[in-house]
């Protein structure tokens, strides 16, 4: 009996110790809303993968807590007068988690690797501003040394661009530009991403990776700024079920939930007003018009269809998360741009807009006797369906347009858009980098398949080319604004709203700063017991 | 008996082949491909990808390549989860799904048979009515309603059990129970119906007329005979519990393989879907064989020829 009791005591003590230790370790639990396709930053393509990659690796530049660009692995840089040659000085104390120094060679290696056609990196095109990359990636050039990245010495890296790219420093925060541990990747091949093998240069290291479950990171003691990193462990859960993740948040099993079920917005606003953080986000929700074929080839039809859609009703009664009604292509609050542009009819009273639209439809040859019939395609989702129904009824009521709703699963939907087998189609664009070019390029002829509607306008293309070679930021902004004006006047697409980010943030989580990129690196946050 | 087993295993090969062929070609006929997304790829990059996955080859060559790989036990690389092969994904998830499925079937048969027997013996009593009404509700309320209700009540409001996750013992309780619930109900109804029928049969009447007490009649004669329909239900139930735990796995965030069936199809992850089809077909064939063997043990009328 005595024995038994002491055993129980020992057991109790050790449990207390273990749980005490577990509490002492500061852990951030993130509902990441997506299973990573891979942990190799060069083959990623999703925002949920970015959250993991940005904790593991540190690019030449990186994001501060508020999303602004700050020095990362590079401590300083200089830019040539024509804006095409960047010389980066790497931090002397930048090391990989195994203690090996991070060198300029690691960057050169990474940029050659991502451009290798055999690697088939989906997002390689983001780095096409670097000289020679596009040629190598498309197989036209087989000499990888033609890529404009050169190690001057161990800690000096020179990058040569095709044309001045004002958003280049911003682009370097993106995971496609992260350095790779050459010494590990060359030895382990594709297995270098496995826990135990992967070596990183960011604030965290990989400790566990279970497909369909979670990715676990622990603090990297070799990180140059480790003394300021408070959270010791980060657990990313990949489950996409937003309602279940909200439940786990409410049960205290999650500290940060990166998206919510739109149908829950009213409840959450009421019940968790301090936890729900809604903030403008660099993203555009829009309908693309088929500009090459069918009735929407006529700009008058496009304009009429766009004019009668009441964005206020859609954002206030349908999507309801505080989205910003959109009348332009570039979201407000973006860098390197002036005032956000609007359609000239945006502020006109509704009756006047409807009258104008009716007239346009008549000119295009449609009327009560001959109503316009078209298909409105969207990818299957409750939210997209509700908006499509609202738009359909607005078209019907104001213009007598008979729109048939067609929903397809997301792969088939975008496949249909690419093949041009649609008339009006839902689309969305989230910025890859904080620059208007990332939105305006969607309407360039040379963009190809991401220009879903095959909009093509010679003046637009010329302006965008000109903007690409203009170093002066103010002048460049003016040129791009001219292009955006053409896109808006021609109604190349129908903007509906600018996205907002929707996070559930525990009261215990400090250091979370809402920002337009919705990027929140764990190194800036901490968990404080209330 | 070993000849019977061997025969069955041999006859499974053509069945498997047909399942594989149908699944392979149906996946390719479905519109949309693994690389379609809202971020359309540059043509050169898409060409690189297609080449890397041999999608640029003619279909019959891809099919041949797949069969050759499969014969060597290689399910190929996953299109979506690039850090893992399909074999690795299945190996990581199968033990979890298998233990969940077997656990739930075990609970379901124990509790279901018990409830069914009691109900049959007390036919048309209050206990019978309550048990059968409960069973009806258990069958009628689908998992995707029951599981969230359970998590809301026991996890969020009462805070007794974790709402999701995997790895700790307390995280197993809710999903196991949610998965077992409709099966308990089904087994209970099956047992009740067959027990009532068996109790009316001649050999039970003989046993009664011999003056055997009720519990001996039940244990020695009625139980074996009345379990036949339950046993035949067990084979497909176990196989389907492994892959049809989709809802449960997604609600509780369990890293099993159930979700791969759905995710694989949605992502057009050709190799993953194929791997799941092969696995599911093999499991069904295997469990049906086991059930047939069990039959022989329970029913003296069945002989293996």
PDB file of C-alpha atoms in Angstrom, chain A residues 35-40 43 45 48 116-125 128 137-138 190-191 193-194 209-214 238-241 244 247-248 250-251 253 409-412 414-415 417-418 428-432 438 449-450 452, chain B residues 31-46 48-49 52 79-84 88-89 92 96 147-149 151-152 155-156 161-166 171 249-260 263 266-268:
ATOM      1  CA  UNK A  35      -2.121  21.604 -46.218  1.00  0.00           C
ATOM      2  CA  UNK A  36       1.304  22.529 -47.622  1.00  0.00           C
ATOM      3  CA  UNK A  37       1.995  20.926 -51.015  1.00  0.00           C
ATOM      4  CA  UNK A  38       5.630  20.912 -50.018  1.00  0.00           C
ATOM      5  CA  UNK A  39       8.038  22.537 -47.569  1.00  0.00           C
ATOM      6  CA  UNK A  40      10.491  23.327 -50.364  1.00  0.00           C
ATOM      7  CA  UNK A  43       7.832  24.658 -55.213  1.00  0.00           C
ATOM      8  CA  UNK A  45       2.402  28.571 -54.357  1.00  0.00           C
ATOM      9  CA  UNK A  48      -0.620  29.028 -46.136  1.00  0.00           C
ATOM     10  CA  UNK A 116      15.966  24.614 -63.713  1.00  0.00           C
ATOM     11  CA  UNK A 117      13.186  23.392 -66.033  1.00  0.00           C
ATOM     12  CA  UNK A 118      13.496  19.948 -64.439  1.00  0.00           C
ATOM     13  CA  UNK A 119      12.537  21.446 -61.064  1.00  0.00           C
ATOM     14  CA  UNK A 120       9.193  22.562 -62.585  1.00  0.00           C
ATOM     15  CA  UNK A 121       8.750  25.331 -60.008  1.00  0.00           C
ATOM     16  CA  UNK A 122       5.236  26.779 -60.358  1.00  0.00           C
ATOM     17  CA  UNK A 123       6.166  30.232 -59.191  1.00  0.00           C
ATOM     18  CA  UNK A 124       9.544  30.621 -60.879  1.00  0.00           C
ATOM     19  CA  UNK A 125       8.069  33.344 -63.082  1.00  0.00           C
ATOM     20  CA  UNK A 128      11.732  36.675 -64.101  1.00  0.00           C
ATOM     21  CA  UNK A 137      13.501  28.428 -67.178  1.00  0.00           C
ATOM     22  CA  UNK A 138      11.932  27.977 -70.608  1.00  0.00           C
ATOM     23  CA  UNK A 190      14.688  16.243 -52.674  1.00  0.00           C
ATOM     24  CA  UNK A 191      14.761  14.763 -49.172  1.00  0.00           C
ATOM     25  CA  UNK A 193      12.943  19.110 -46.641  1.00  0.00           C
ATOM     26  CA  UNK A 194      12.516  16.211 -44.198  1.00  0.00           C
ATOM     27  CA  UNK A 209       5.929  17.244 -40.495  1.00  0.00           C
ATOM     28  CA  UNK A 210       2.910  14.931 -40.654  1.00  0.00           C
ATOM     29  CA  UNK A 211       0.927  15.076 -43.895  1.00  0.00           C
ATOM     30  CA  UNK A 212      -2.751  15.873 -43.401  1.00  0.00           C
ATOM     31  CA  UNK A 213      -2.077  16.964 -39.834  1.00  0.00           C
ATOM     32  CA  UNK A 214       0.515  19.499 -38.805  1.00  0.00           C
ATOM     33  CA  UNK A 238      -3.584  22.342 -42.137  1.00  0.00           C
ATOM     34  CA  UNK A 239      -7.313  21.609 -41.721  1.00  0.00           C
ATOM     35  CA  UNK A 240      -9.418  23.784 -44.054  1.00  0.00           C
ATOM     36  CA  UNK A 241     -12.700  23.390 -42.196  1.00  0.00           C
ATOM     37  CA  UNK A 244     -14.231  23.439 -36.923  1.00  0.00           C
ATOM     38  CA  UNK A 247     -14.635  25.772 -32.546  1.00  0.00           C
ATOM     39  CA  UNK A 248     -11.098  24.772 -31.631  1.00  0.00           C
ATOM     40  CA  UNK A 250     -13.231  28.850 -28.834  1.00  0.00           C
ATOM     41  CA  UNK A 251     -12.179  25.747 -26.916  1.00  0.00           C
ATOM     42  CA  UNK A 253      -6.951  24.858 -28.692  1.00  0.00           C
ATOM     43  CA  UNK A 409     -15.300  22.750 -59.086  1.00  0.00           C
ATOM     44  CA  UNK A 410     -12.304  25.023 -58.854  1.00  0.00           C
ATOM     45  CA  UNK A 411      -9.983  23.080 -61.185  1.00  0.00           C
ATOM     46  CA  UNK A 412     -12.603  22.781 -63.895  1.00  0.00           C
ATOM     47  CA  UNK A 414     -10.144  27.788 -64.093  1.00  0.00           C
ATOM     48  CA  UNK A 415      -9.586  25.293 -66.874  1.00  0.00           C
ATOM     49  CA  UNK A 417     -11.565  30.225 -68.100  1.00  0.00           C
ATOM     50  CA  UNK A 418      -8.222  29.399 -69.655  1.00  0.00           C
ATOM     51  CA  UNK A 428      -9.920  36.809 -57.712  1.00  0.00           C
ATOM     52  CA  UNK A 429      -6.385  38.051 -57.404  1.00  0.00           C
ATOM     53  CA  UNK A 430      -4.290  38.309 -54.256  1.00  0.00           C
ATOM     54  CA  UNK A 431      -1.106  40.355 -54.581  1.00  0.00           C
ATOM     55  CA  UNK A 432       2.179  38.461 -54.771  1.00  0.00           C
ATOM     56  CA  UNK A 438       0.946  42.889 -59.949  1.00  0.00           C
ATOM     57  CA  UNK A 449      -3.545  32.628 -69.339  1.00  0.00           C
ATOM     58  CA  UNK A 450      -3.868  34.770 -66.190  1.00  0.00           C
ATOM     59  CA  UNK A 452      -8.645  35.156 -68.363  1.00  0.00           C
TER      60      UNK A 452
ATOM     61  CA  UNK B  31     -12.210  17.840 -66.940  1.00  0.00           C
ATOM     62  CA  UNK B  32      -9.528  19.931 -65.266  1.00  0.00           C
ATOM     63  CA  UNK B  33      -6.040  18.731 -64.486  1.00  0.00           C
ATOM     64  CA  UNK B  34      -3.686  18.666 -61.523  1.00  0.00           C
ATOM     65  CA  UNK B  35      -2.070  21.956 -62.513  1.00  0.00           C
ATOM     66  CA  UNK B  36      -5.196  24.064 -63.093  1.00  0.00           C
ATOM     67  CA  UNK B  37      -5.640  26.759 -60.481  1.00  0.00           C
ATOM     68  CA  UNK B  38      -6.469  30.429 -60.073  1.00  0.00           C
ATOM     69  CA  UNK B  39      -2.777  31.119 -60.644  1.00  0.00           C
ATOM     70  CA  UNK B  40      -2.399  29.982 -64.204  1.00  0.00           C
ATOM     71  CA  UNK B  41       1.073  28.785 -65.045  1.00  0.00           C
ATOM     72  CA  UNK B  42       3.357  30.210 -67.681  1.00  0.00           C
ATOM     73  CA  UNK B  43       3.330  27.814 -70.674  1.00  0.00           C
ATOM     74  CA  UNK B  44       7.006  26.952 -70.251  1.00  0.00           C
ATOM     75  CA  UNK B  45       6.480  26.143 -66.579  1.00  0.00           C
ATOM     76  CA  UNK B  46       3.452  24.001 -67.294  1.00  0.00           C
ATOM     77  CA  UNK B  48       8.158  21.534 -67.343  1.00  0.00           C
ATOM     78  CA  UNK B  49       5.581  20.151 -64.908  1.00  0.00           C
ATOM     79  CA  UNK B  52       8.265  15.921 -64.795  1.00  0.00           C
ATOM     80  CA  UNK B  79       0.958  15.333 -57.576  1.00  0.00           C
ATOM     81  CA  UNK B  80      -0.176  17.486 -54.697  1.00  0.00           C
ATOM     82  CA  UNK B  81       1.936  16.489 -51.696  1.00  0.00           C
ATOM     83  CA  UNK B  82       5.304  16.729 -53.363  1.00  0.00           C
ATOM     84  CA  UNK B  83       7.400  15.795 -50.353  1.00  0.00           C
ATOM     85  CA  UNK B  84       5.811  12.355 -50.143  1.00  0.00           C
ATOM     86  CA  UNK B  88       4.404   7.036 -47.899  1.00  0.00           C
ATOM     87  CA  UNK B  89       1.122   8.911 -47.508  1.00  0.00           C
ATOM     88  CA  UNK B  92       1.489   7.188 -42.573  1.00  0.00           C
ATOM     89  CA  UNK B  96      -4.487   5.629 -37.911  1.00  0.00           C
ATOM     90  CA  UNK B 147     -19.960  14.933 -34.719  1.00  0.00           C
ATOM     91  CA  UNK B 148     -20.192  18.752 -34.645  1.00  0.00           C
ATOM     92  CA  UNK B 149     -22.969  18.519 -32.048  1.00  0.00           C
ATOM     93  CA  UNK B 151     -17.804  18.635 -30.178  1.00  0.00           C
ATOM     94  CA  UNK B 152     -19.934  21.672 -29.461  1.00  0.00           C
ATOM     95  CA  UNK B 155     -15.686  20.276 -26.207  1.00  0.00           C
ATOM     96  CA  UNK B 156     -16.679  23.915 -26.443  1.00  0.00           C
ATOM     97  CA  UNK B 161     -12.770  16.694 -24.212  1.00  0.00           C
ATOM     98  CA  UNK B 162     -10.551  18.237 -26.898  1.00  0.00           C
ATOM     99  CA  UNK B 163     -12.404  19.354 -30.018  1.00  0.00           C
ATOM    100  CA  UNK B 164      -9.801  18.059 -32.424  1.00  0.00           C
ATOM    101  CA  UNK B 165      -6.264  16.936 -33.038  1.00  0.00           C
ATOM    102  CA  UNK B 166      -4.585  13.568 -32.838  1.00  0.00           C
ATOM    103  CA  UNK B 171      -8.405  13.037 -28.521  1.00  0.00           C
ATOM    104  CA  UNK B 249     -11.320  12.811 -40.039  1.00  0.00           C
ATOM    105  CA  UNK B 250     -11.904  16.261 -41.416  1.00  0.00           C
ATOM    106  CA  UNK B 251     -14.017  17.430 -38.476  1.00  0.00           C
ATOM    107  CA  UNK B 252     -11.550  16.223 -35.855  1.00  0.00           C
ATOM    108  CA  UNK B 253      -8.409  16.931 -37.880  1.00  0.00           C
ATOM    109  CA  UNK B 254      -7.217  13.318 -37.838  1.00  0.00           C
ATOM    110  CA  UNK B 255      -4.294  12.514 -40.175  1.00  0.00           C
ATOM    111  CA  UNK B 256      -5.821   9.314 -41.571  1.00  0.00           C
ATOM    112  CA  UNK B 257      -6.309   8.364 -45.213  1.00  0.00           C
ATOM    113  CA  UNK B 258     -10.073   8.900 -45.495  1.00  0.00           C
ATOM    114  CA  UNK B 259      -9.651  12.482 -46.629  1.00  0.00           C
ATOM    115  CA  UNK B 260      -7.265  11.505 -49.414  1.00  0.00           C
ATOM    116  CA  UNK B 263      -8.873  15.602 -51.585  1.00  0.00           C
ATOM    117  CA  UNK B 266     -10.633  17.408 -55.996  1.00  0.00           C
ATOM    118  CA  UNK B 267      -6.949  18.101 -56.592  1.00  0.00           C
ATOM    119  CA  UNK B 268      -6.852  15.767 -59.608  1.00  0.00           C
TER     120      UNK B 268
END
